[in-house]
Coordinates of C-alpha atoms in Angstrom, one line a residue:
Chain L
X1 CA 14.1 -32.5 17.3
X2 CA 17.6 -31.3 17.3
X3 CA 18.7 -33.9 14.8
X4 CA 15.7 -33.1 12.6
X5 CA 16.3 -29.4 12.9
X6 CA 19.9 -29.9 12.0
X7 CA 19.0 -31.9 8.9
X8 CA 16.5 -29.2 7.8
X9 CA 19.2 -26.6 8.4
X10 CA 21.6 -28.3 6.0
X11 CA 18.9 -28.9 3.4
X12 CA 17.8 -25.3 3.4
X13 CA 21.4 -24.0 3.4
X14 CA 22.1 -26.0 0.3
X15 CA 18.8 -25.0 -1.4
X16 CA 19.5 -21.3 -0.7
X17 CA 23.1 -21.5 -1.9
X18 CA 22.1 -23.4 -5.1
X19 CA 19.2 -21.0 -5.8
X20 CA 21.4 -17.9 -5.4
X21 CA 24.7 -19.1 -7.0
X22 CA 23.5 -21.4 -9.8
X23 CA 19.8 -21.0 -10.6
X24 CA 19.3 -17.2 -10.3
X25 CA 22.1 -16.1 -12.6
X26 CA 20.8 -18.4 -15.3
X27 CA 17.3 -17.1 -15.2
X28 CA 15.8 -14.5 -17.6
X29 CA 15.6 -11.1 -16.1
X30 CA 11.8 -11.2 -15.6
X31 CA 12.1 -14.3 -13.4
X32 CA 14.8 -13.1 -11.1
X33 CA 12.4 -11.2 -8.8
X34 CA 10.4 -14.4 -8.2
X35 CA 13.7 -16.2 -7.5
X36 CA 14.8 -13.6 -5.0
X37 CA 11.5 -13.9 -3.2
X38 CA 12.0 -17.7 -3.1
X39 CA 15.5 -17.2 -1.6
X40 CA 14.1 -14.8 0.9
X41 CA 11.3 -17.3 1.9
X42 CA 13.9 -20.0 2.3
X43 CA 16.1 -17.8 4.5
X44 CA 13.2 -17.0 6.8
X45 CA 12.4 -20.7 7.1
X46 CA 16.1 -21.4 7.8
X47 CA 16.1 -18.9 10.7
X48 CA 12.8 -20.2 11.9
X49 CA 14.3 -23.7 12.2
X50 CA 17.3 -22.4 14.0
X51 CA 15.4 -20.3 16.5
X52 CA 14.5 -21.7 19.9
X53 CA 10.9 -22.7 19.9
X54 CA 8.5 -20.0 20.8
X55 CA 10.8 -18.6 23.6
X56 CA 10.0 -15.0 22.8
X57 CA 6.3 -15.7 22.8
X58 CA 6.4 -17.3 26.3
X59 CA 8.5 -14.4 27.6
X60 CA 5.9 -11.9 26.4
X61 CA 2.9 -13.9 27.8
X62 CA 4.6 -14.5 31.1
X63 CA 4.6 -10.7 31.6
X64 CA 0.8 -10.5 31.3
X65 CA -0.5 -13.8 32.6
X66 CA 0.1 -16.3 35.4
X67 CA 2.8 -18.8 34.6
X68 CA 1.7 -21.0 31.7
X69 CA -1.6 -19.2 31.1
X70 CA -2.5 -17.0 28.1
X71 CA -2.0 -17.2 24.4
X72 CA -1.2 -14.5 21.8
X73 CA -4.8 -14.7 20.8
X74 CA -5.9 -14.1 24.3
X75 CA -3.5 -11.2 24.7
X76 CA -4.7 -9.6 21.4
X77 CA -8.3 -9.9 22.5
X78 CA -7.5 -8.5 26.0
X79 CA -5.7 -5.5 24.5
X80 CA -8.6 -4.9 22.1
X81 CA -11.1 -4.9 25.0
X82 CA -8.9 -2.7 27.1
X83 CA -8.7 -5.4 29.8
X84 CA -4.9 -5.2 29.5
X85 CA -3.4 -1.7 29.3
X86 CA -0.6 0.6 30.8
X87 CA -2.6 0.5 34.0
X88 CA -1.2 -2.5 35.7
X89 CA 1.3 -3.1 32.9
X90 CA 3.5 0.0 32.7
X91 CA 6.1 -1.8 30.5
X92 CA 3.6 -2.8 27.9
X93 CA 5.2 -1.0 24.9
X94 CA 8.7 -2.2 25.9
X95 CA 7.5 -5.8 26.1
X96 CA 5.6 -5.7 22.8
X97 CA 8.7 -4.1 21.2
X98 CA 11.0 -6.9 22.5
X99 CA 8.6 -9.4 21.0
X100 CA 8.6 -7.6 17.7
X101 CA 12.4 -7.6 17.7
X102 CA 12.4 -11.3 18.3
X103 CA 10.0 -11.9 15.4
X104 CA 12.0 -9.6 13.1
X105 CA 15.2 -11.5 13.9
X106 CA 13.6 -14.3 12.0
X107 CA 11.4 -12.6 9.5
X108 CA 13.6 -9.6 8.5
X109 CA 16.9 -9.0 10.3
X110 CA 17.9 -6.4 7.6
X111 CA 14.9 -4.3 8.7
X112 CA 16.2 -4.4 12.3
X113 CA 19.6 -3.3 11.2
X114 CA 18.0 -0.4 9.2
X115 CA 16.4 0.7 12.5
X116 CA 19.7 0.5 14.4
X117 CA 18.8 -2.7 16.2
X118 CA 21.3 -5.6 16.1
X119 CA 19.6 -8.4 14.1
Chain O
X1 CA -4.4 -3.6 -36.6
X2 CA -1.4 -5.0 -34.8
X3 CA -1.2 -6.7 -31.5
X4 CA 1.9 -7.2 -29.5
X5 CA 3.1 -9.0 -26.4
X6 CA 1.8 -12.4 -25.4
X7 CA -0.2 -13.0 -22.3
X8 CA 0.9 -15.6 -19.8
X9 CA 0.5 -19.1 -21.1
X10 CA -3.0 -20.5 -21.1
X11 CA -4.6 -17.1 -20.8
X12 CA -7.3 -16.0 -23.2
X13 CA -6.6 -12.7 -24.9
X14 CA -8.8 -9.8 -23.7
X15 CA -8.5 -7.8 -26.8
X16 CA -9.0 -10.3 -29.6
X17 CA -10.6 -9.3 -32.9
X18 CA -14.1 -10.4 -31.8
X19 CA -13.9 -8.2 -28.8
X20 CA -12.5 -5.3 -30.7
X21 CA -15.6 -5.6 -33.0
X22 CA -17.7 -5.0 -29.9
X23 CA -15.5 -2.4 -28.2
X24 CA -15.1 0.0 -31.2
X25 CA -18.8 0.9 -31.7
X26 CA -19.3 1.0 -27.9
X27 CA -16.4 3.4 -27.5
X28 CA -17.6 5.6 -30.4
X29 CA -21.0 5.9 -28.7
X30 CA -19.5 6.7 -25.3
X31 CA -17.4 9.5 -26.6
X32 CA -19.9 10.9 -29.0
X33 CA -18.0 10.0 -32.1
X34 CA -19.2 8.7 -35.5
X35 CA -16.4 6.1 -35.6
X36 CA -13.6 4.9 -33.2
X37 CA -11.1 2.5 -34.9
X38 CA -8.5 0.7 -32.7
X39 CA -5.5 0.6 -35.0
X40 CA -3.0 -1.1 -32.5
X41 CA -3.2 -2.8 -29.1
X42 CA -0.2 -3.6 -27.0
X43 CA -0.3 -5.3 -23.6
X44 CA 1.7 -3.1 -21.3
X45 CA 1.4 -5.2 -18.1
X46 CA -0.6 -8.4 -17.7
X47 CA -0.8 -9.7 -14.1
X48 CA -2.9 -12.5 -12.7
X49 CA -5.9 -10.2 -12.1
X50 CA -5.5 -7.1 -14.2
X51 CA -4.3 -6.1 -17.7
X52 CA -3.2 -2.7 -19.0
X53 CA -3.4 -2.3 -22.8
X54 CA -2.1 0.6 -24.8
X55 CA -4.5 1.2 -27.6
X56 CA -4.1 3.5 -30.6
X57 CA -7.4 4.9 -31.5
X58 CA -8.5 6.8 -34.7
X59 CA -11.6 8.8 -33.8
X60 CA -13.9 10.5 -36.3
X61 CA -16.4 13.1 -35.2
X62 CA -17.1 14.5 -31.8
X63 CA -14.9 16.3 -29.4
X64 CA -12.2 13.6 -29.5
X65 CA -11.8 13.6 -33.3
X66 CA -8.2 12.7 -34.2
X67 CA -5.6 10.0 -33.4
X68 CA -5.0 9.1 -29.8
X69 CA -2.8 6.9 -27.6
X70 CA -5.0 5.7 -24.7
X71 CA -4.7 3.0 -22.1
X72 CA -7.4 0.3 -21.4
X73 CA -7.2 -1.1 -18.0
X74 CA -9.3 -4.2 -17.1
X75 CA -10.7 -4.6 -13.6
X76 CA -9.0 -6.8 -11.1
X77 CA -11.0 -10.0 -10.7
X78 CA -10.8 -9.8 -7.0
X79 CA -10.7 -6.3 -5.5
X80 CA -10.0 -5.7 -1.9
X81 CA -13.2 -5.4 0.1
X82 CA -12.6 -1.7 0.9
X83 CA -11.8 -0.6 -2.6
X84 CA -14.1 1.1 -5.0
X85 CA -15.3 -0.6 -8.2
X86 CA -14.0 0.5 -11.5
X87 CA -16.8 2.9 -12.3
X88 CA -16.7 4.6 -8.9
X89 CA -12.9 5.0 -9.2
X90 CA -13.4 6.5 -12.6
X91 CA -15.9 9.1 -11.2
X92 CA -13.3 10.1 -8.6
X93 CA -10.7 10.6 -11.3
X94 CA -13.2 12.7 -13.3
X95 CA -13.9 14.8 -10.2
X96 CA -10.1 15.2 -9.4
X97 CA -9.5 16.3 -13.0
X98 CA -12.1 18.9 -12.7
X99 CA -10.4 20.1 -9.5
X100 CA -7.2 20.5 -11.5
X101 CA -5.4 17.4 -10.3
X102 CA -2.8 15.8 -12.7
X103 CA -4.5 12.6 -13.8
X104 CA -4.6 10.6 -17.0
X105 CA -7.6 11.9 -18.9
X106 CA -10.6 9.8 -18.2
X107 CA -12.2 8.8 -21.5
X108 CA -14.8 6.0 -20.9
X109 CA -15.7 3.3 -18.4
X110 CA -17.7 0.1 -18.5
X111 CA -19.0 -1.9 -15.6
X112 CA -20.3 -4.5 -18.0
X113 CA -18.1 -7.6 -17.7
X114 CA -19.7 -9.2 -20.8
X115 CA -18.4 -6.6 -23.2
X116 CA -14.7 -7.6 -23.3
X117 CA -14.7 -10.2 -20.4
X118 CA -14.1 -7.8 -17.5
X119 CA -15.1 -4.3 -16.4
X120 CA -12.6 -1.7 -17.8
X121 CA -11.7 1.9 -18.0
X122 CA -10.0 3.9 -20.8
X123 CA -7.8 6.8 -20.0
X124 CA -5.2 8.9 -21.8
X125 CA -1.7 7.5 -22.1
X126 CA 0.7 9.2 -19.8
X127 CA 4.5 9.1 -20.2
X128 CA 6.8 8.1 -17.3
X129 CA 7.3 5.5 -14.7
X130 CA 5.6 4.9 -11.3
X131 CA 8.2 2.5 -9.9
X132 CA 9.0 3.8 -6.4
X133 CA 12.0 1.8 -5.8
X134 CA 13.6 3.0 -9.0
X135 CA 12.6 6.7 -8.3
X136 CA 14.1 6.9 -4.9
X137 CA 17.4 5.7 -6.3
X138 CA 17.4 8.0 -9.3
X139 CA 20.7 10.0 -9.2
X140 CA 18.8 13.0 -10.5
X141 CA 16.7 13.2 -7.3
X142 CA 19.1 15.6 -5.8
X143 CA 18.1 18.1 -8.5
X144 CA 14.4 17.4 -8.9
X145 CA 13.3 15.8 -5.6
X146 CA 12.3 18.9 -3.7
X147 CA 10.4 20.4 -6.7
X148 CA 8.6 17.1 -7.3
X149 CA 7.6 16.9 -3.6
X150 CA 6.3 20.5 -3.7
X151 CA 4.3 19.7 -6.8
X152 CA 2.9 16.6 -5.2
X153 CA 1.9 18.6 -2.1
X154 CA 0.0 21.0 -4.4
X155 CA -1.7 18.1 -6.2
X156 CA -2.8 16.7 -2.8
X157 CA -4.2 20.0 -1.7
X158 CA -6.2 20.1 -4.9
X159 CA -7.6 16.6 -4.2
X160 CA -8.5 17.9 -0.7
X161 CA -10.4 20.8 -2.2
X162 CA -13.1 18.3 -3.0
X163 CA -15.6 18.3 -0.1
X164 CA -18.7 16.3 0.6
X165 CA -21.6 18.2 -0.7
X166 CA -24.8 17.6 -2.6
X167 CA -24.0 15.9 -5.9
X168 CA -20.3 15.5 -5.3
X169 CA -19.3 11.8 -5.6
X170 CA -22.7 10.8 -3.9
X171 CA -21.8 7.1 -3.8
X172 CA -19.0 7.7 -1.2
X173 CA -20.4 7.3 2.3
X174 CA -19.9 10.2 4.6
X175 CA -18.5 8.9 8.0
X176 CA -20.5 9.7 11.0
X177 CA -18.5 11.1 13.9
X178 CA -14.7 11.5 14.0
X179 CA -13.4 10.0 10.7
X180 CA -10.1 9.2 12.4
X181 CA -11.8 7.0 15.0
X182 CA -13.9 5.6 12.2
X183 CA -10.7 4.6 10.3
X184 CA -9.4 2.9 13.4
X185 CA -12.7 1.1 14.0
X186 CA -12.6 -0.1 10.3
X187 CA -9.1 -1.5 10.8
X188 CA -10.1 -3.3 14.0
X189 CA -13.1 -4.9 12.2
X190 CA -10.9 -5.9 9.3
X191 CA -8.3 -7.7 11.4
X192 CA -10.9 -9.2 13.9
X193 CA -11.0 -12.5 12.0
X194 CA -7.4 -12.7 10.9
X195 CA -5.8 -16.0 11.5
X196 CA -2.7 -14.6 13.2
X197 CA -3.2 -12.7 16.4
X198 CA -1.2 -9.4 16.5
X199 CA -1.1 -8.0 20.1
X200 CA 1.2 -5.1 19.1
X201 CA -1.2 -4.0 16.4
X202 CA -4.2 -4.2 18.8
X203 CA -2.2 -2.0 21.3
X204 CA -1.4 0.5 18.5
X205 CA -5.1 0.6 17.4
X206 CA -6.2 1.2 21.0
X207 CA -3.7 4.0 21.3
X208 CA -4.9 5.5 18.0
X209 CA -8.5 5.3 19.2
X210 CA -7.7 7.0 22.5
X211 CA -5.6 9.7 21.0
X212 CA -7.5 10.5 17.8
X213 CA -7.3 14.3 17.1
X214 CA -10.3 16.4 16.4
X215 CA -10.9 16.1 12.6
X216 CA -10.2 18.8 10.1
X217 CA -13.1 19.7 7.7
X218 CA -13.7 16.5 5.8
X219 CA -12.3 16.2 2.3
X220 CA -11.8 13.7 -0.4
X221 CA -8.9 11.4 0.7
X222 CA -7.0 9.7 -2.0
X223 CA -6.3 6.7 0.3
X224 CA -3.2 5.5 -1.4
X225 CA -1.2 8.7 -2.2
X226 CA 2.4 7.5 -2.0
X227 CA 5.6 7.0 -4.0
X228 CA 4.8 4.2 -6.4
X229 CA 1.4 5.6 -7.2
X230 CA 2.3 8.6 -9.3
X231 CA 4.0 8.8 -12.6
X232 CA 7.2 10.7 -13.2
X233 CA 8.8 11.5 -16.5
X234 CA 12.3 13.0 -16.5
X235 CA 11.8 14.4 -13.0
X236 CA 8.4 15.8 -13.8
X237 CA 5.1 14.6 -12.3
X238 CA 2.8 13.4 -15.1
X239 CA -0.2 11.7 -13.2
X240 CA -1.5 10.6 -9.9
X241 CA -2.6 6.9 -10.1
X242 CA -4.7 4.3 -8.3
X243 CA -7.9 6.0 -7.0
X244 CA -9.7 2.9 -5.8
X245 CA -9.3 3.8 -2.1
X246 CA -10.9 7.2 -2.3
X247 CA -13.1 8.1 0.6
X248 CA -14.3 11.1 2.7
X249 CA -12.1 11.7 5.7
X250 CA -9.4 13.8 7.4
X251 CA -7.0 15.2 4.8
X252 CA -4.0 14.6 7.1
X253 CA -4.5 10.9 6.6
X254 CA -3.1 11.2 3.0
X255 CA 0.0 13.1 4.3
X256 CA 0.7 10.6 7.0
X257 CA 0.4 7.8 4.4
X258 CA 2.8 9.6 2.0
X259 CA 5.5 10.2 4.6
X260 CA 5.2 6.8 6.3
X261 CA 8.5 5.1 6.6
X262 CA 7.3 2.0 4.7
X263 CA 6.7 4.1 1.6
X264 CA 10.2 5.6 1.5
X265 CA 11.6 2.5 -0.1
X266 CA 14.7 2.5 2.2
X267 CA 15.5 6.2 1.5
X268 CA 14.6 6.9 5.1
X269 CA 16.3 10.3 5.5
X270 CA 14.0 11.7 2.8
X271 CA 10.8 11.7 4.8
X272 CA 8.5 12.8 1.9
X273 CA 8.1 9.5 0.2
X274 CA 11.8 8.8 -0.1
X275 CA 12.2 11.7 -2.6
X276 CA 12.6 14.9 -0.5
X277 CA 12.4 16.7 2.8
X278 CA 9.1 16.7 4.6
X279 CA 9.1 20.5 4.5
X280 CA 9.1 20.5 0.6
X281 CA 5.8 18.5 0.5
X282 CA 4.2 20.6 3.2
X283 CA 5.3 23.9 1.5
X284 CA 3.7 22.7 -1.7
X285 CA 0.6 21.7 0.1
X286 CA 0.1 24.8 2.1
X287 CA 0.7 27.0 -0.9
X288 CA -2.5 25.6 -2.5
X289 CA -4.6 24.4 0.5
X290 CA -7.3 26.6 2.0
X291 CA -7.0 24.6 5.2
X292 CA -3.3 24.7 6.2
X293 CA -1.6 21.9 7.9
X294 CA 1.3 22.0 10.4
X295 CA 4.1 19.4 10.5
X296 CA 3.3 18.7 14.2
X297 CA -0.1 17.4 13.3
X298 CA 1.2 14.5 11.2
X299 CA 2.9 12.0 13.6
X300 CA -0.5 10.6 14.7
X301 CA -1.3 10.0 11.1
X302 CA 2.1 8.3 10.5
X303 CA 1.1 5.9 13.3
X304 CA -2.3 5.4 11.6
X305 CA -0.5 4.8 8.3
X306 CA 1.8 2.1 9.8
X307 CA -1.2 0.4 11.5
X308 CA -3.1 0.5 8.2
X309 CA -0.3 -1.1 6.2
X310 CA 0.3 -3.7 9.0
X311 CA -3.4 -4.6 8.8
X312 CA -3.4 -4.8 5.0
X313 CA -0.2 -7.1 5.1
X314 CA -1.8 -9.3 7.7
X315 CA -4.9 -9.7 5.5
X316 CA -2.8 -10.3 2.4
X317 CA -1.1 -13.2 4.3
X318 CA -4.5 -14.6 5.2
X319 CA -5.3 -14.9 1.5
X320 CA -2.7 -17.7 1.6
X321 CA -3.3 -19.1 5.1
X322 CA -7.1 -19.1 5.1
X323 CA -8.2 -18.9 1.5
X324 CA -5.5 -21.1 0.0
X325 CA -4.2 -18.6 -2.7
X326 CA -0.8 -20.0 -3.5
X327 CA 1.5 -17.1 -3.9
X328 CA 5.0 -16.6 -2.5
X329 CA 4.4 -12.8 -2.6
X330 CA 1.3 -13.2 -0.4
X331 CA 3.2 -15.2 2.2
X332 CA 6.1 -12.8 2.3
X333 CA 3.7 -9.8 2.6
X334 CA 1.9 -11.6 5.4
X335 CA 5.1 -11.7 7.4
X336 CA 5.6 -8.0 7.3
X337 CA 3.2 -6.7 10.1
X338 CA 6.0 -6.6 12.8
X339 CA 7.9 -4.1 10.6
X340 CA 5.1 -1.5 10.6
X341 CA 4.2 -2.3 14.2
X342 CA 7.8 -1.7 15.2
X343 CA 7.8 1.7 13.5
X344 CA 4.4 2.6 15.0
X345 CA 5.6 1.9 18.5
X346 CA 8.7 4.0 18.0
X347 CA 6.6 7.0 16.9
X348 CA 4.1 6.5 19.8
X349 CA 7.1 6.4 22.2
X350 CA 8.4 9.6 20.8
X351 CA 5.0 11.3 20.9
X352 CA 4.5 10.3 24.5
X353 CA 8.0 11.4 25.6
X354 CA 7.7 14.6 23.6
X355 CA 10.8 13.7 21.5
X356 CA 11.3 15.2 18.1
X357 CA 10.2 13.2 15.1
X358 CA 11.9 13.1 11.8
X359 CA 8.7 14.4 10.1
X360 CA 8.7 17.5 12.2
X361 CA 12.3 18.5 11.5
X362 CA 13.3 17.3 8.0

């Protein structure tokens, strides 16, 4: 997995660099927004490859469920039904926030920086 | 007649000569004219689902006699489930115009998809730009931003002067019970089948349900009143756009949506839509509104706005994940929910701790 991940890292790095440095400047103005979206998508994929697998998801689930039990789907459903709430889980907002920060480190670190959180 | 601007490759033209031959007599009849001749048609924007054409029309007879620049907007092929159809949207625009709201003059509407290939509406041409990102970076904002926000506040109050009553927009359902809890329930229903579970959003919706304030007297709610949905020409408001999400509800919903951080386009210190201080918007609103609103009432509705945009983003992403619509924009939008969830949790935290919110002070 590490070797595959590393290979994907290098490929994505090269694709992003080429898209930004060579392709985008040569495009007509009306195509540059689409190219910027592609670069953004590739950068998200690049960070996803680099991140440790699902570590933040497991950290979140471990707070609410016995070791190894529970899924995000289960958690969403339990929150909806009110079966999980501040009662019994006083740190609920803090835990959910930490999970969001971990997601945003991959999906949009610039957003985190705009909110004063180190991405 | 002249026609300009090509459609994307492979697309059939909506306004070809054969369709104009059908459109002209239809239009003449609709506006009570003896003749309506389209002398030029120019495609302003043509997306995958919707086209906007500027049409120059020479009208003989009736109350519209003379030369006009109008815009013909075809219907989106796939509208969001909660949005109004083109005719219902047109009726809302007519009602808003009667209430004195700045809108492009509604001229005619057709639900008949066979006429020119899609349902469409014709409205007056309005000068200006609606591009939010450009507006919040306009160097002139320092001069006109506060006045523009006050003007927008007044327009919103005029929209909210429309109340559910016999004969007023009878096709809009009147919510039973607290419309704020109804709005939360609708969002819960909408995301129930989403492919990606969002625990934070579920928590936020639960909080909104438990903390829903007593509603104000119900009014027409624009439903998408924000920077990017109004036209500005040289610092002056020219028209409020996009009426397809109109519904009866709590008027504060529109204010919460307008000031939500996601609609400031990065100009975060200008709470009113990235263009001005919150106080300017509220001042303009309360100068016109019969039912005044206090700044402290709005943070709940900012949370509601963030939850709504998170839910919409999630569902947009699902169009790619579950329905196979191949679009990089849909995928990227589908990745956005944690941004709005993050903002919503921050506001909830401040409300619970009694800390000041930007919307209350700036």
